[in-house]
Amino acid sequence: MGTVIINIKKLVNTRIENKLLRGKNLADLPCLNDAYLLIEDGIITNYGSMNELPAEFSHSSSVIDASGQFVLPAWCDSHTHIVFATSREEEFVDKIKGLSYADIAAKGGGILNSARKLNAATEDELFNSAWERLEEISKLGTGAVEIKSGYGLSVEGELKMLRVIKKLKEKSKLSIKATFLGAHSFPVEYKENHKGYIDLIINEMLPVIAKENLADYIDVFCETGFFSPEETETICRAGMALGLKPKIHANQLNLSGGTQVGVRLGAVSVDHLETMDDEAIQALSNSNTIGTLLPTAAFFLRMPFQPARQLIDAGCAIALATDYNPGSSPSGNMNLVNAMSCIQMKMLPEEVINASTINGAYAMELENEVGSITVGKKANLILTKPIPSLAYMPYAFGSNLIDKVMIGGEWV
Ligand code: NIG
Ligand code: FE
């Protein structure tokens, strides 16, 4: 007993084996026309052409006729900060009036503003607002998500955030990974005492995180005015000693050296990459580290978009993500990320779908669970409205083209 979806116009990203896609392979998107898909106990159990539909399908408790509709694996959003206390639209207005991201950070706004508010919020308040954001993104087609701490910047604040993420993991149908980003900014009281704050991260935060199993990854904002490459390495190595692999904020505002540090440490991913030179691209292309591009952050901060074509042509493995956060990307809409990636970064529709599904799954080490239409993977699916072609999705960028979303076998 389960669900069978029949008459699917195109079943997208059907794969027998997992493969991290790089270079030319990123445009290789296997699909099946006029297909059926069988789901049992929340898992994809079979798929194929309609003319091979097994007779037993009629025993399924629910039969969905998807004539004219496409079925895709749900989006894998491998970089977000969806646990936060309040939005920051007042800074958005300041930016319209001419202040830069760095100006706002320098006057105590930005991350420090979010940290003040987060430390004043209760765990329940943070859980409830993050839960609403999870509901929001799941309706937009996201089935797996990475969530970072980093708005606590105090022992209690960071642990509170990570405990909220742990509870989200336990209660949500989405696949969730947790990242410790205590090194998101230096708190005011440690502005002149970097070593003091790094010691706090290493000696007070990390041991509790490891003991209570509160994180899967460690992240550092490696950036001029934030954490230097040396500080990034020290913090990541301390996390790695406790089993946390790095996923680093790198090369966003400056040529920070973060990409090279990430590659050297064997990071799962280096994320942002608005500001890249040949050396950074070369380092990334010769590695197994994934470059995660966050185009809505570049858009929101009016920065040049990530050099996706150069990265793909150099053979880097890239993923796409939203960076959903109150300061640089107040949107968790992967459909918009995909459209922007086609329009502004000249990625092909097939490339963005791969980068937002299977490569995104790899960027969370969830490739055996989600990211493609594969027998045995979780039934995390997007059922589109009737559309003429796959390219129509990023093309019609302002329209909601999603009819239904299934997470773990249940319609959301
Ligand atoms: O990924 N770049 C660093 N951190 C976030 C922004 C955080 C904020 O402004 O609140 C980002 O863009
Ligand atoms: Fe981020």
PDB file of N, CA and C and ligand atoms in Angstrom, residues 79-81 146 148 151 181 184 219 221 249 252 271-272 294 297 322-325 328, ligand 2:
ATOM      1  N   HIS A  79      22.677  25.448   2.512  1.00  0.00           N
ATOM      2  CA  HIS A  79      23.264  26.565   3.282  1.00  0.00           C
ATOM      3  C   HIS A  79      22.157  27.533   3.691  1.00  0.00           C
ATOM      4  N   THR A  80      21.759  27.475   4.979  1.00  0.00           N
ATOM      5  CA  THR A  80      20.784  28.459   5.485  1.00  0.00           C
ATOM      6  C   THR A  80      21.121  28.843   6.924  1.00  0.00           C
ATOM      7  N   HIS A  81      20.494  29.938   7.327  1.00  0.00           N
ATOM      8  CA  HIS A  81      20.582  30.405   8.721  1.00  0.00           C
ATOM      9  C   HIS A  81      19.135  30.674   9.167  1.00  0.00           C
ATOM     10  N   GLU A 146      20.280  22.456   5.307  1.00  0.00           N
ATOM     11  CA  GLU A 146      21.329  22.631   6.322  1.00  0.00           C
ATOM     12  C   GLU A 146      21.012  23.921   7.067  1.00  0.00           C
ATOM     13  N   LYS A 148      22.446  26.657  10.143  1.00  0.00           N
ATOM     14  CA  LYS A 148      23.625  27.054  10.915  1.00  0.00           C
ATOM     15  C   LYS A 148      23.241  27.777  12.203  1.00  0.00           C
ATOM     16  N   TYR A 151      24.172  33.160  15.375  1.00  0.00           N
ATOM     17  CA  TYR A 151      23.595  34.414  15.857  1.00  0.00           C
ATOM     18  C   TYR A 151      23.566  34.443  17.387  1.00  0.00           C
ATOM     19  N   LEU A 181      28.325  27.566  13.755  1.00  0.00           N
ATOM     20  CA  LEU A 181      28.973  28.769  13.199  1.00  0.00           C
ATOM     21  C   LEU A 181      29.212  29.794  14.308  1.00  0.00           C
ATOM     22  N   HIS A 184      31.029  33.394  13.533  1.00  0.00           N
ATOM     23  CA  HIS A 184      30.299  34.158  12.500  1.00  0.00           C
ATOM     24  C   HIS A 184      30.739  35.617  12.546  1.00  0.00           C
ATOM     25  N   ASP A 219      31.603  25.727  10.782  1.00  0.00           N
ATOM     26  CA  ASP A 219      31.695  26.793   9.777  1.00  0.00           C
ATOM     27  C   ASP A 219      32.381  28.002  10.404  1.00  0.00           C
ATOM     28  N   PHE A 221      33.152  32.296   9.278  1.00  0.00           N
ATOM     29  CA  PHE A 221      33.024  33.376   8.293  1.00  0.00           C
ATOM     30  C   PHE A 221      34.430  33.917   8.047  1.00  0.00           C
ATOM     31  N   HIS A 249      32.260  29.738   5.084  1.00  0.00           N
ATOM     32  CA  HIS A 249      31.890  30.962   4.367  1.00  0.00           C
ATOM     33  C   HIS A 249      33.173  31.560   3.783  1.00  0.00           C
ATOM     34  N   GLN A 252      33.377  35.840   0.006  1.00  0.00           N
ATOM     35  CA  GLN A 252      32.133  36.571  -0.252  1.00  0.00           C
ATOM     36  C   GLN A 252      32.453  38.019  -0.640  1.00  0.00           C
ATOM     37  N   ASP A 271      31.509  28.147   0.636  1.00  0.00           N
ATOM     38  CA  ASP A 271      30.239  28.731   0.218  1.00  0.00           C
ATOM     39  C   ASP A 271      30.329  30.247   0.016  1.00  0.00           C
ATOM     40  N   HIS A 272      29.545  30.732  -0.898  1.00  0.00           N
ATOM     41  CA  HIS A 272      29.449  32.140  -1.357  1.00  0.00           C
ATOM     42  C   HIS A 272      30.183  32.294  -2.674  1.00  0.00           C
ATOM     43  N   LEU A 294      25.557  31.153  -3.805  1.00  0.00           N
ATOM     44  CA  LEU A 294      24.386  31.706  -3.126  1.00  0.00           C
ATOM     45  C   LEU A 294      23.951  32.982  -3.860  1.00  0.00           C
ATOM     46  N   ALA A 297      22.038  35.996  -2.257  1.00  0.00           N
ATOM     47  CA  ALA A 297      22.810  36.873  -1.362  1.00  0.00           C
ATOM     48  C   ALA A 297      23.531  37.940  -2.187  1.00  0.00           C
ATOM     49  N   THR A 322      20.216  28.798  -0.811  1.00  0.00           N
ATOM     50  CA  THR A 322      19.567  30.106  -0.628  1.00  0.00           C
ATOM     51  C   THR A 322      20.291  31.050   0.321  1.00  0.00           C
ATOM     52  N   ASP A 323      21.039  30.500   1.322  1.00  0.00           N
ATOM     53  CA  ASP A 323      21.624  31.347   2.375  1.00  0.00           C
ATOM     54  C   ASP A 323      20.533  32.023   3.206  1.00  0.00           C
ATOM     55  N   TYR A 324      19.319  31.508   3.198  1.00  0.00           N
ATOM     56  CA  TYR A 324      18.177  32.147   3.906  1.00  0.00           C
ATOM     57  C   TYR A 324      18.630  32.694   5.266  1.00  0.00           C
ATOM     58  N   ASN A 325      18.646  34.011   5.413  1.00  0.00           N
ATOM     59  CA  ASN A 325      19.034  34.679   6.669  1.00  0.00           C
ATOM     60  C   ASN A 325      18.499  36.098   6.650  1.00  0.00           C
ATOM     61  N   SER A 328      21.432  38.995   4.578  1.00  0.00           N
ATOM     62  CA  SER A 328      21.921  39.057   3.198  1.00  0.00           C
ATOM     63  C   SER A 328      21.074  38.273   2.209  1.00  0.00           C
TER      64      SER A 328
HETATM   65 FE    FE B   2      25.594  32.190   5.018  1.00  0.00          FE
END
